[in-house]
Amino acid sequence: MSELAHGTGSHLPAAEVPEMELPHPHGWWSTYVFSQDAKVIGIQYSFTALAIGSVALVLSWLMRLQLGFPGTFSFIDPQAYLQFITMHGMIMVVYLLTALFLGGFGNYLIPLMLGARDMVFPFVNMLSYWVYLLAVLVLVASFFVPGGPTGAGWTLYPPQAILSGTPGREWGIVLMLLSLCLFIVGFTMGGLNYVVTVLQARTRGMTLMRMPLTIWGIFTATVMALLAFPALFVGAVMMLLDRLLGTSFFMPTLVEMGQQLRYGGGSPILFQHLFWFFGHPEVYIVALPAFGIVSDLISTHARRNIFGYRMMVWAIVVIGALSFVVWAHHMYVSGMNPWFGFFFATTTLIIAIPTAIKVYNWLLTLWRGNIHLNTPMLFALGFIVTFVNGGLTGLFLGNVVVDVPLSDTMFVVAHFHMVMGVAPVMVIFGGIYHWYPKVTGRMLGETMGRIHFWITFLGAYAIFFPMHYLGLLGMPRRYHEIGETSFVPESAHDLNAFISVMALVVGAAQILFLFNLFWSLRRGREAGPNPWRATTLEWQTPETPPGHGNWGRELPVVYRWAYDYAVPGAADDFVPQNQKLPPPLHVARGEATA
């Protein structure tokens, strides 16, 4: 595409605001621990999220050992099993995926991709990480209190979440709810930073429609989170009051062991609405940054400009808006009016349209591209396949008459993990392999990366594809042991054992990734400033890794969009955003206008 087609003329607006005053570190502690540099904070977020995610991975192993080989491990009793489910689910969804995409990738990439020196509020940004770390430590503390962590299920539904028959009823649920409140406080500080930085700190020439799609995804997801997390915060505070002070926001009149409890008049369904008003936007709070990152990976490694950039931007925005009117498709079995079921089934199908547009645009970007099947590209392609497969099963579950019989079966577990587990993790790995050279100045090992991809990709399908079949048989989820059941054949138990073995294999393969991560710090091939020959600003910094303030004395000036690959007349097959290329000769002579 020519420059004029994307508004890359020579006129640039003057700087609207003076250069920001950067806080300068004065020692090791202020450089690497209590750092106000967004790059360091992004790395802190990433390592903390990966650490707590590793705990959730081990919990999933323990669950699969029980399901695949019931009765073999005596320490995995029904109470422990429910606690493992609860902690695994909440850690993965909130403390790993949300924190890694927004806190990790967001902090590292937003200033660099926008040509800014740092986040607008560096001190608040630092506080956001430490509050997040405190939330993680409070959550982990629940493993060591009397009764252990809560076993209420990751959705924490009342009334059973705070009744005496539920594991972790004494301290576990209190620490879980307190940790969620802290997480939301920390995220709010970080999220406001991301939004203000995107709107106010872009360098000259970086219009909104020249921003990389990674930034559009993170920006839209952050706005969504700022609107959705308050619902979870309010629900957590109200349940804490029910548990500690005896209020009845969610607790109806109850009789337990023949004795009427002090509660009365509350609505358990109210909590479900609050939780899922957060819960379904949360799916896209994770998915939209993934969409943006995948778009950048595909464009860079296929050497093709992204197809339909404006359409991709509007698809991200529309998905973000529609995600707030589909939440109750998680509640079809709660006894809602059938007309509400019809409404939410319809909106669920409608939100598939902008999502499908993005998939078509990715495929058309790949069409006739010079595709480099390196590790980042393999993970990007793995994401597309996995997200489409998971989305197709989502169309089934969005339909009321199909969802009701499948609601509490393994089919839901398989669907949810394909969309919300495997697919985003593919993007996380692809993003790490892609930007690791910028963070460290060295390349990750390509052979180890390819082995890591194929074991993870094929292994994930070996785990979750058979799980759909188990769900169609009617095998229930959240059961400690299936036992002898007439509608579950013996072969299903063998399949469960196979799934468990594959889960152990895939989990063990992540050790190879961690080894590659640390081995390449010293032994990896030197990357140079722009190893992928990419166009976006983070690859144009004067130093690799970028120094304090990112850009040296002068901020970059942007002349074009983020996807100028294979430009006719250019010396190379890419033109960086900060490079001013004269228009082709026939345009300069007035023979064409675009």
Coordinates of C-alpha atoms in Angstrom, one line a residue:
M1 CA 0.0 0.0 0.0
S2 CA 1.2 3.5 -0.7
E3 CA 2.0 6.0 1.9
L4 CA -0.8 8.4 0.9
A5 CA -3.4 5.6 1.3
H6 CA -2.6 5.5 5.0
G7 CA -2.2 9.2 5.6
T8 CA 1.6 9.1 5.8
G9 CA 2.2 12.6 4.3
S10 CA 4.9 14.9 5.5
H11 CA 2.8 17.0 7.8
L12 CA 3.2 16.1 11.4
P13 CA 1.5 17.9 14.3
A14 CA 3.7 19.7 16.8
A15 CA 4.3 18.1 20.2
E16 CA 1.3 18.9 22.4
V17 CA 2.9 18.2 25.7
P18 CA 6.5 18.6 27.0
E19 CA 8.7 15.6 27.7
M20 CA 7.7 13.7 30.8
E21 CA 10.1 13.9 33.8
L22 CA 11.4 10.4 34.4
P23 CA 12.2 9.0 37.9
H24 CA 15.8 7.9 37.9
P25 CA 16.9 4.9 40.0
H26 CA 19.6 5.4 42.6
G27 CA 20.7 1.9 43.3
W28 CA 20.1 -1.8 42.8
W29 CA 16.8 -1.8 44.8
S30 CA 15.3 1.1 42.9
T31 CA 16.5 -0.4 39.6
Y32 CA 15.4 -4.0 39.9
V33 CA 13.0 -4.4 42.9
F34 CA 11.1 -1.2 43.6
S35 CA 11.5 -0.1 40.0
Q36 CA 9.3 2.5 38.4
D37 CA 10.4 1.5 34.9
A38 CA 7.5 -0.1 33.0
K39 CA 9.8 -2.7 31.4
V40 CA 11.1 -4.0 34.7
I41 CA 7.5 -4.0 36.1
G42 CA 6.4 -6.0 33.1
I43 CA 9.1 -8.6 33.7
Q44 CA 8.1 -8.7 37.4
Y45 CA 4.5 -9.2 36.5
S46 CA 5.4 -12.0 34.1
F47 CA 7.6 -13.9 36.4
T48 CA 5.2 -13.7 39.3
A49 CA 2.3 -14.8 37.0
L50 CA 4.4 -17.7 35.7
A51 CA 5.3 -18.7 39.2
I52 CA 1.7 -18.9 40.5
G53 CA 0.7 -20.5 37.2
S54 CA 3.2 -23.3 37.9
V55 CA 1.3 -23.9 41.2
A56 CA -1.9 -24.2 39.2
L57 CA -0.3 -26.6 36.8
V58 CA 0.8 -28.9 39.6
L59 CA -2.8 -28.8 41.0
S60 CA -4.1 -29.9 37.6
W61 CA -1.7 -32.8 37.7
L62 CA -3.1 -33.9 41.0
M63 CA -6.7 -33.6 39.8
R64 CA -5.9 -35.7 36.7
L65 CA -4.1 -38.3 38.8
Q66 CA -7.3 -38.8 40.8
L67 CA -9.5 -38.9 37.7
G68 CA -7.3 -41.2 35.7
F69 CA -6.3 -43.5 38.6
P70 CA -9.1 -43.2 41.2
G71 CA -8.2 -44.5 44.7
T72 CA -4.5 -44.8 44.0
F73 CA -3.4 -41.7 45.8
S74 CA -4.9 -41.6 49.3
F75 CA -4.0 -38.0 50.0
I76 CA -6.3 -36.8 47.2
D77 CA -9.6 -37.1 49.1
P78 CA -12.8 -35.5 48.0
Q79 CA -12.1 -32.4 50.1
A80 CA -8.6 -31.9 48.6
Y81 CA -10.0 -32.5 45.1
L82 CA -12.5 -29.7 45.4
Q83 CA -9.8 -27.4 46.8
F84 CA -7.5 -28.3 43.9
I85 CA -10.3 -27.5 41.4
T86 CA -11.1 -24.1 43.0
M87 CA -7.5 -22.9 43.3
H88 CA -6.5 -24.2 39.8
G89 CA -9.4 -22.4 38.1
M90 CA -9.1 -19.1 39.9
I91 CA -5.3 -18.9 39.6
M92 CA -5.3 -19.7 35.9
V93 CA -8.0 -17.3 34.9
V94 CA -7.2 -14.3 37.1
Y95 CA -3.7 -14.5 38.5
L96 CA -2.0 -16.0 35.5
L97 CA -3.8 -15.0 32.2
T98 CA -5.1 -11.5 33.2
A99 CA -1.9 -10.5 35.0
L100 CA 0.4 -11.8 32.2
F101 CA -1.5 -10.3 29.3
L102 CA -2.2 -6.9 30.9
G103 CA 0.5 -6.5 33.5
G104 CA 3.3 -8.4 31.7
F105 CA 2.8 -7.7 28.0
G106 CA 0.9 -4.4 28.6
N107 CA 3.6 -2.9 30.8
Y108 CA 6.5 -3.9 28.5
L109 CA 5.0 -3.1 25.2
I110 CA 2.7 -0.1 25.6
P111 CA 5.4 2.6 26.0
L112 CA 7.7 0.9 23.5
M113 CA 5.1 0.4 20.8
L114 CA 3.7 4.0 21.2
G115 CA 7.1 5.7 21.3
A116 CA 6.7 6.8 24.9
R117 CA 9.4 7.0 27.5
D118 CA 7.4 5.2 30.2
M119 CA 3.9 4.9 31.6
V120 CA 2.3 8.2 32.5
F121 CA 2.2 7.5 36.3
P122 CA 5.3 5.4 37.0
F123 CA 4.9 5.4 40.8
V124 CA 1.3 4.2 40.6
N125 CA 2.5 1.6 38.1
M126 CA 5.0 0.3 40.6
L127 CA 2.4 0.2 43.4
S128 CA 0.1 -1.9 41.1
Y129 CA 2.6 -4.7 40.9
W130 CA 3.3 -4.8 44.6
V131 CA -0.5 -4.9 45.4
Y132 CA -0.8 -7.8 42.8
L133 CA 2.1 -9.6 44.5
L134 CA 0.4 -9.1 47.9
A135 CA -2.8 -10.6 46.4
V136 CA -0.9 -13.6 45.2
L137 CA 0.7 -14.1 48.6
V138 CA -2.6 -13.9 50.4
L139 CA -4.0 -16.5 48.0
V140 CA -1.0 -18.8 48.6
A141 CA -1.4 -18.3 52.3
S142 CA -4.8 -20.1 52.2
F143 CA -2.9 -23.4 51.6
F144 CA -1.4 -23.0 55.1
V145 CA -4.4 -22.0 57.2
P146 CA -6.6 -24.4 59.2
G147 CA -9.0 -26.1 56.8
G148 CA -6.9 -25.2 53.8
P149 CA -8.1 -23.2 50.8
T150 CA -11.7 -22.9 49.8
G151 CA -13.3 -25.8 47.9
A152 CA -16.3 -23.9 46.7
G153 CA -15.4 -24.2 43.0
W154 CA -13.7 -21.4 41.1
T155 CA -17.0 -19.6 40.6
L156 CA -17.4 -19.4 44.5
Y157 CA -21.2 -19.8 44.3
P158 CA -23.1 -19.1 47.6
P159 CA -24.7 -20.3 49.7
Q160 CA -22.5 -23.4 49.8
A161 CA -19.2 -21.4 49.6
I162 CA -19.7 -20.2 53.2
L163 CA -21.6 -23.1 54.7
S164 CA -20.0 -25.5 57.1
G165 CA -20.0 -28.5 54.7
T166 CA -17.6 -26.8 52.2
P167 CA -13.8 -27.2 52.5
G168 CA -12.0 -24.1 53.6
R169 CA -15.2 -22.5 55.0
E170 CA -13.4 -21.0 57.9
W171 CA -10.3 -19.2 56.5
G172 CA -10.0 -20.4 52.9
I173 CA -12.9 -18.5 51.5
V174 CA -12.0 -15.3 53.5
L175 CA -8.5 -15.3 52.1
M176 CA -9.7 -16.0 48.5
L177 CA -12.2 -13.1 48.6
L178 CA -9.6 -10.8 50.2
S179 CA -7.1 -11.7 47.6
L180 CA -9.5 -11.0 44.8
C181 CA -10.3 -7.6 46.3
L182 CA -6.5 -6.8 46.5
F183 CA -6.0 -8.0 42.9
I184 CA -8.8 -5.7 41.6
V185 CA -7.3 -2.7 43.5
G186 CA -3.9 -3.4 42.0
F187 CA -5.3 -3.9 38.6
T188 CA -7.2 -0.6 38.7
M189 CA -4.1 1.3 39.4
G190 CA -2.3 -0.4 36.5
G191 CA -5.3 -0.2 34.2
L192 CA -5.8 3.5 34.6
N193 CA -2.1 3.9 33.7
Y194 CA -2.5 1.8 30.5
V195 CA -5.5 3.8 29.3
V196 CA -4.1 7.2 30.0
T197 CA -0.7 6.3 28.4
V198 CA -2.4 5.1 25.2
L199 CA -4.6 8.2 25.0
Q200 CA -2.0 10.8 26.1
A201 CA 1.5 9.6 25.7
R202 CA 1.7 8.5 22.0
T203 CA 4.7 10.0 20.1
R204 CA 4.2 12.4 17.3
G205 CA 2.6 10.9 14.3
M206 CA 1.3 7.9 16.2
T207 CA -2.5 8.3 15.6
L208 CA -4.9 5.8 17.0
M209 CA -5.3 4.2 13.6
R210 CA -1.5 3.7 13.3
M211 CA -1.3 1.8 16.6
P212 CA -0.3 -1.9 16.4
L213 CA -3.2 -4.3 17.0
T214 CA -1.4 -5.5 20.1
I215 CA -2.0 -2.1 21.7
W216 CA -5.6 -2.0 20.5
G217 CA -6.2 -5.4 22.1
I218 CA -4.6 -4.5 25.4
F219 CA -6.2 -1.0 25.5
T220 CA -9.8 -2.4 24.8
A221 CA -9.3 -5.2 27.3
T222 CA -8.2 -2.8 30.0
V223 CA -11.2 -0.5 29.4
M224 CA -13.4 -3.7 29.7
A225 CA -11.7 -4.8 32.9
L226 CA -12.1 -1.3 34.5
L227 CA -15.9 -1.7 33.8
A228 CA -16.2 -5.5 34.7
F229 CA -14.0 -5.9 37.7
P230 CA -16.1 -3.7 40.0
A231 CA -18.9 -6.3 39.8
L232 CA -16.6 -9.0 41.1
F233 CA -15.2 -6.6 43.7
V234 CA -18.7 -5.8 45.0
G235 CA -19.7 -9.4 45.0
A236 CA -16.5 -10.4 46.9
V237 CA -17.1 -7.6 49.5
M238 CA -20.8 -8.6 50.0
M239 CA -19.9 -12.3 50.4
L240 CA -17.2 -11.3 52.9
L241 CA -19.8 -9.5 54.9
D242 CA -22.1 -12.5 54.7
R243 CA -19.4 -14.7 56.0
L244 CA -17.9 -12.5 58.7
L245 CA -20.8 -10.3 59.9
G246 CA -23.8 -12.5 59.2
T247 CA -25.4 -10.3 56.6
S248 CA -27.7 -11.9 54.0
F249 CA -26.9 -10.4 50.6
F250 CA -26.6 -13.8 49.0
M251 CA -27.9 -16.1 51.7
P252 CA -31.5 -17.2 51.7
T253 CA -33.3 -18.7 54.7
L254 CA -31.5 -22.0 55.4
V255 CA -31.8 -25.0 57.7
E256 CA -28.7 -26.9 58.4
M257 CA -28.6 -30.2 60.4
G258 CA -32.1 -29.4 61.7
Q259 CA -31.2 -25.9 62.8
Q260 CA -32.3 -22.7 61.1
L261 CA -29.3 -20.5 60.4
R262 CA -29.2 -16.7 61.1
Y263 CA -29.4 -15.9 57.4
G264 CA -32.6 -14.9 55.5
G265 CA -33.8 -13.0 52.5
G266 CA -30.7 -13.1 50.4
S267 CA -30.4 -14.1 46.7
P268 CA -27.8 -16.6 45.5
I269 CA -28.7 -15.8 41.9
L270 CA -27.6 -12.2 42.5
F271 CA -24.1 -13.4 43.1
Q272 CA -24.2 -15.4 39.9
H273 CA -25.2 -12.3 37.9
L274 CA -22.4 -10.2 39.5
F275 CA -19.8 -13.0 39.0
W276 CA -20.7 -13.6 35.3
F277 CA -21.1 -9.9 34.5
F278 CA -17.4 -10.0 35.3
G279 CA -16.8 -13.5 34.2
H280 CA -17.8 -13.3 30.5
P281 CA -16.0 -10.0 29.8
E282 CA -13.0 -11.7 31.5
V283 CA -12.9 -14.2 28.6
Y284 CA -12.4 -11.3 26.2
I285 CA -10.1 -9.4 28.7
V286 CA -7.8 -12.4 28.0
A287 CA -8.8 -13.0 24.4
L288 CA -8.5 -9.4 23.0
P289 CA -4.8 -9.0 23.9
A290 CA -4.2 -12.4 22.4
F291 CA -6.0 -11.4 19.2
G292 CA -3.8 -8.3 18.9
I293 CA -0.5 -10.2 19.6
V294 CA -1.4 -12.9 17.1
S295 CA -2.2 -10.3 14.5
D296 CA 1.3 -8.8 14.9
L297 CA 3.0 -12.2 14.9
I298 CA 1.2 -13.3 11.7
S299 CA 1.9 -10.1 9.9
T300 CA 5.6 -10.0 10.9
H301 CA 6.4 -13.7 10.2
A302 CA 4.3 -13.9 7.0
R303 CA 5.9 -10.7 5.7
R304 CA 2.4 -9.4 4.8
N305 CA 0.5 -6.3 5.8
I306 CA -2.4 -7.1 8.0
F307 CA -5.6 -7.6 5.9
G308 CA -8.4 -5.2 6.8
Y309 CA -6.7 -3.2 9.6
R310 CA -9.6 -0.9 10.3
M311 CA -12.0 -3.8 10.3
M312 CA -9.7 -5.6 12.8
V313 CA -9.8 -2.6 15.1
W314 CA -13.5 -2.2 15.0
A315 CA -13.9 -6.0 15.5
I316 CA -11.9 -5.7 18.7
V317 CA -14.0 -2.7 19.9
V318 CA -17.4 -4.4 19.0
I319 CA -16.3 -7.7 20.7
G320 CA -15.5 -5.7 23.8
A321 CA -18.9 -4.0 23.8
L322 CA -20.9 -7.1 23.0
S323 CA -19.2 -9.1 25.7
F324 CA -21.2 -7.2 28.4
V325 CA -24.6 -8.5 27.1
V326 CA -23.9 -12.2 27.0
W327 CA -23.0 -13.1 30.6
A328 CA -26.2 -15.0 31.5
H329 CA -25.5 -17.8 28.9
H330 CA -23.5 -19.2 31.9
M331 CA -26.7 -19.4 33.9
Y332 CA -29.2 -21.3 31.7
V333 CA -29.6 -23.9 34.4
S334 CA -30.3 -21.3 37.1
G335 CA -34.1 -21.2 36.3
M336 CA -34.2 -18.0 34.3
N337 CA -37.2 -16.9 32.2
P338 CA -37.1 -18.6 28.8
W339 CA -37.2 -15.2 27.1
F340 CA -34.0 -14.2 28.8
G341 CA -32.5 -17.4 27.6
F342 CA -33.6 -16.5 24.0
F343 CA -32.0 -13.1 24.4
F344 CA -28.7 -14.3 25.7
A345 CA -28.5 -17.1 23.2
T346 CA -29.0 -14.6 20.4
T347 CA -26.3 -12.2 21.7
T348 CA -24.0 -15.1 22.0
L349 CA -24.4 -16.0 18.4
I350 CA -24.0 -12.3 17.4
I351 CA -20.7 -11.9 19.1
A352 CA -19.4 -14.8 17.0
I353 CA -19.6 -12.5 13.9
P354 CA -16.8 -10.0 14.7
T355 CA -14.7 -12.9 16.1
A356 CA -15.2 -14.7 12.7
I357 CA -14.2 -11.5 10.9
K358 CA -10.9 -11.6 12.7
V359 CA -10.2 -15.2 11.8
Y360 CA -11.0 -14.5 8.1
N361 CA -8.6 -11.5 8.2
W362 CA -5.8 -13.6 9.7
L363 CA -6.3 -16.2 7.0
L364 CA -6.3 -13.6 4.2
T365 CA -3.1 -12.0 5.8
L366 CA -1.5 -15.5 5.5
W367 CA -2.7 -15.9 1.9
R368 CA 0.3 -15.8 -0.5
G369 CA 2.5 -14.6 2.3
N370 CA 6.2 -15.4 2.7
I371 CA 5.4 -17.5 5.7
H372 CA 8.3 -18.3 8.1
L373 CA 7.4 -21.3 10.2
N374 CA 9.6 -20.3 13.1
T375 CA 8.5 -20.9 16.7
P376 CA 6.5 -17.7 17.2
M377 CA 4.6 -18.3 14.0
L378 CA 3.9 -22.0 14.9
F379 CA 2.3 -20.8 18.2
A380 CA 0.3 -18.2 16.4
L381 CA -1.1 -20.7 13.9
G382 CA -1.7 -23.1 16.8
F383 CA -3.8 -20.4 18.5
I384 CA -6.0 -19.9 15.4
V385 CA -6.7 -23.6 15.0
T386 CA -7.4 -24.0 18.8
F387 CA -9.6 -20.9 19.1
V388 CA -11.7 -21.8 16.1
N389 CA -12.2 -25.4 17.5
G390 CA -13.1 -24.0 20.9
G391 CA -15.4 -21.4 19.4
L392 CA -17.3 -24.0 17.5
T393 CA -18.2 -25.9 20.6
G394 CA -19.1 -22.5 22.1
L395 CA -21.8 -22.2 19.5
F396 CA -23.3 -25.5 20.8
L397 CA -23.2 -24.3 24.4
G398 CA -24.7 -20.9 23.5
N399 CA -27.9 -22.7 22.5
V400 CA -30.2 -23.2 25.6
V401 CA -31.6 -26.6 24.6
V402 CA -28.0 -28.0 24.0
D403 CA -26.4 -26.3 27.0
V404 CA -28.8 -27.6 29.7
P405 CA -28.0 -31.3 29.3
L406 CA -24.3 -30.6 28.8
S407 CA -23.9 -27.9 31.5
D408 CA -22.4 -30.0 34.2
T409 CA -20.4 -32.4 32.0
M410 CA -16.8 -32.7 30.8
F411 CA -17.9 -31.1 27.5
V412 CA -18.0 -27.7 29.2
V413 CA -14.5 -28.4 30.7
A414 CA -13.2 -29.3 27.3
H415 CA -14.7 -26.2 25.6
F416 CA -13.6 -23.8 28.3
H417 CA -10.0 -25.1 28.3
M418 CA -9.7 -24.9 24.5
V419 CA -10.9 -21.3 24.4
M420 CA -9.7 -20.0 27.7
G421 CA -6.8 -22.3 28.5
V422 CA -4.9 -23.7 25.5
A423 CA -5.5 -20.9 23.1
P424 CA -4.3 -17.9 25.3
V425 CA -1.3 -20.0 26.5
M426 CA -0.4 -20.5 22.8
V427 CA -0.3 -16.8 22.4
I428 CA 1.7 -16.2 25.6
F429 CA 4.4 -18.6 24.4
G430 CA 4.4 -17.1 20.9
G431 CA 4.7 -13.6 22.4
I432 CA 7.6 -14.7 24.6
Y433 CA 9.5 -16.3 21.8
H434 CA 8.8 -13.2 19.6
W435 CA 9.8 -10.5 22.2
Y436 CA 12.4 -12.4 24.2
P437 CA 15.2 -11.0 21.9
K438 CA 14.0 -7.4 22.7
V439 CA 14.0 -8.1 26.5
T440 CA 17.3 -9.9 26.7
G441 CA 19.2 -9.2 23.5
R442 CA 19.5 -12.9 22.8
M443 CA 17.4 -15.4 20.8
L444 CA 15.6 -18.4 22.4
G445 CA 16.8 -21.8 21.1
E446 CA 14.8 -22.6 18.0
T447 CA 15.1 -26.4 18.1
M448 CA 14.0 -26.5 21.7
G449 CA 11.2 -24.0 20.8
R450 CA 9.9 -26.3 18.1
I451 CA 9.9 -29.4 20.3
H452 CA 8.2 -27.4 23.0
F453 CA 5.5 -26.3 20.5
W454 CA 4.7 -29.7 19.0
I455 CA 4.5 -31.5 22.4
T456 CA 2.3 -28.7 23.8
F457 CA 0.0 -28.4 20.8
L458 CA -0.5 -32.1 20.0
G459 CA -0.6 -33.0 23.7
A460 CA -3.3 -30.3 24.4
Y461 CA -5.5 -31.9 21.7
A462 CA -4.9 -35.4 23.1
I463 CA -6.2 -34.1 26.5
F464 CA -9.2 -32.0 25.5
F465 CA -10.6 -33.6 22.3
P466 CA -11.4 -36.9 24.1
M467 CA -12.9 -34.8 26.9
H468 CA -15.7 -33.6 24.5
Y469 CA -16.6 -37.3 24.0
L470 CA -16.7 -38.0 27.7
G471 CA -19.0 -35.0 28.1
L472 CA -21.4 -36.2 25.4
L473 CA -21.5 -39.6 27.3
G474 CA -22.7 -37.6 30.3
M475 CA -19.6 -37.8 32.5
P476 CA -20.1 -35.1 35.1
R477 CA -17.4 -32.5 36.0
R478 CA -16.2 -31.7 39.5
Y479 CA -16.7 -35.3 40.7
H480 CA -13.9 -36.8 42.8
E481 CA -14.6 -40.2 41.5
I482 CA -17.0 -41.4 38.8
G483 CA -17.4 -44.9 40.1
E484 CA -19.7 -47.6 38.6
T485 CA -22.2 -45.7 36.5
S486 CA -24.6 -47.3 34.0
F487 CA -24.2 -44.6 31.3
V488 CA -20.4 -44.4 31.5
P489 CA -18.8 -47.4 29.8
E490 CA -15.6 -49.0 30.9
S491 CA -13.7 -47.5 27.9
A492 CA -14.4 -44.0 29.3
H493 CA -12.3 -44.8 32.3
D494 CA -9.5 -46.0 30.1
L495 CA -9.8 -42.7 28.2
N496 CA -9.6 -40.8 31.5
A497 CA -6.4 -42.6 32.3
F498 CA -5.0 -41.7 28.8
I499 CA -6.0 -38.0 29.3
S500 CA -4.2 -38.0 32.7
V501 CA -1.0 -39.4 31.2
M502 CA -1.0 -36.8 28.4
A503 CA -1.6 -34.0 31.0
L504 CA 1.6 -35.1 32.8
V505 CA 3.5 -35.2 29.5
V506 CA 2.4 -31.7 28.4
G507 CA 3.1 -30.3 31.9
A508 CA 6.6 -31.8 31.9
A509 CA 7.2 -30.3 28.5
Q510 CA 7.0 -26.8 30.0
I511 CA 10.2 -27.6 31.9
L512 CA 11.9 -27.6 28.5
F513 CA 10.5 -24.1 27.9
L514 CA 11.8 -22.9 31.3
F515 CA 15.2 -24.4 30.6
N516 CA 15.3 -22.6 27.2
L517 CA 14.3 -19.4 28.9
F518 CA 17.2 -19.3 31.3
W519 CA 19.8 -21.1 29.2
S520 CA 19.4 -18.6 26.4
L521 CA 20.1 -15.7 28.7
R522 CA 23.8 -16.6 28.5
R523 CA 24.1 -19.1 25.7
G524 CA 21.5 -17.8 23.2
R525 CA 22.6 -16.3 19.9
E526 CA 22.9 -12.5 20.0
A527 CA 19.7 -11.1 18.5
G528 CA 20.8 -7.7 17.2
P529 CA 18.3 -4.7 17.3
N530 CA 15.7 -6.2 14.9
P531 CA 16.1 -9.9 14.4
W532 CA 12.5 -10.4 12.9
R533 CA 12.9 -7.3 10.6
A534 CA 9.7 -5.9 12.0
T535 CA 8.1 -2.5 11.4
T536 CA 6.8 -1.6 14.9
L537 CA 8.6 0.9 17.1
E538 CA 9.8 -1.4 19.9
W539 CA 12.3 -2.9 17.4
Q540 CA 13.6 0.6 16.4
T541 CA 15.0 1.6 19.9
P542 CA 18.7 2.8 19.9
E543 CA 19.6 0.1 22.4
T544 CA 18.7 -3.6 22.8
P545 CA 17.5 -4.2 25.5
P546 CA 16.1 -0.7 25.7
G547 CA 17.7 1.6 28.2
H548 CA 16.1 3.8 30.8
G549 CA 13.7 6.1 29.0
N550 CA 13.6 3.8 25.9
W551 CA 14.6 6.3 23.2
G552 CA 17.8 8.2 24.1
R553 CA 17.6 12.0 23.6
E554 CA 14.9 12.2 20.9
L555 CA 11.6 10.4 20.8
P556 CA 10.8 8.7 17.4
V557 CA 8.4 10.3 14.9
V558 CA 5.9 8.0 13.2
Y559 CA 5.2 8.4 9.5
R560 CA 3.1 5.3 8.7
W561 CA 1.0 2.4 10.0
A562 CA 2.5 -0.6 11.7
Y563 CA 2.3 -3.1 8.8
D564 CA 4.3 -1.9 5.8
Y565 CA 5.6 -5.2 4.5
A566 CA 6.5 -5.9 0.9
V567 CA 6.2 -2.2 -0.1
P568 CA 6.9 -1.6 -3.8
G569 CA 10.0 0.5 -4.3
A570 CA 11.3 0.0 -0.8
A571 CA 14.9 -1.1 -0.3
D572 CA 13.8 -4.0 2.0
D573 CA 10.7 -6.0 2.4
F574 CA 9.6 -3.9 5.4
V575 CA 9.5 -0.2 6.2
P576 CA 9.7 0.8 9.9
Q577 CA 7.0 3.1 11.3
N578 CA 9.6 5.8 12.0
Q579 CA 11.2 5.7 8.6
K580 CA 10.1 8.4 6.1
L581 CA 9.9 6.9 2.6
P582 CA 9.3 9.3 -0.3
P583 CA 6.1 8.4 -2.3
P584 CA 6.6 6.4 -5.6
L585 CA 7.5 8.4 -8.6
H586 CA 4.1 8.2 -10.3
V587 CA 2.4 9.5 -7.1
A588 CA 4.9 12.4 -6.9
R589 CA 4.1 13.4 -10.4
G590 CA 0.4 13.5 -9.7
E591 CA -0.5 10.4 -11.8
A592 CA -2.4 8.8 -8.9
T593 CA -3.8 9.7 -5.6
A594 CA -3.3 6.5 -3.7

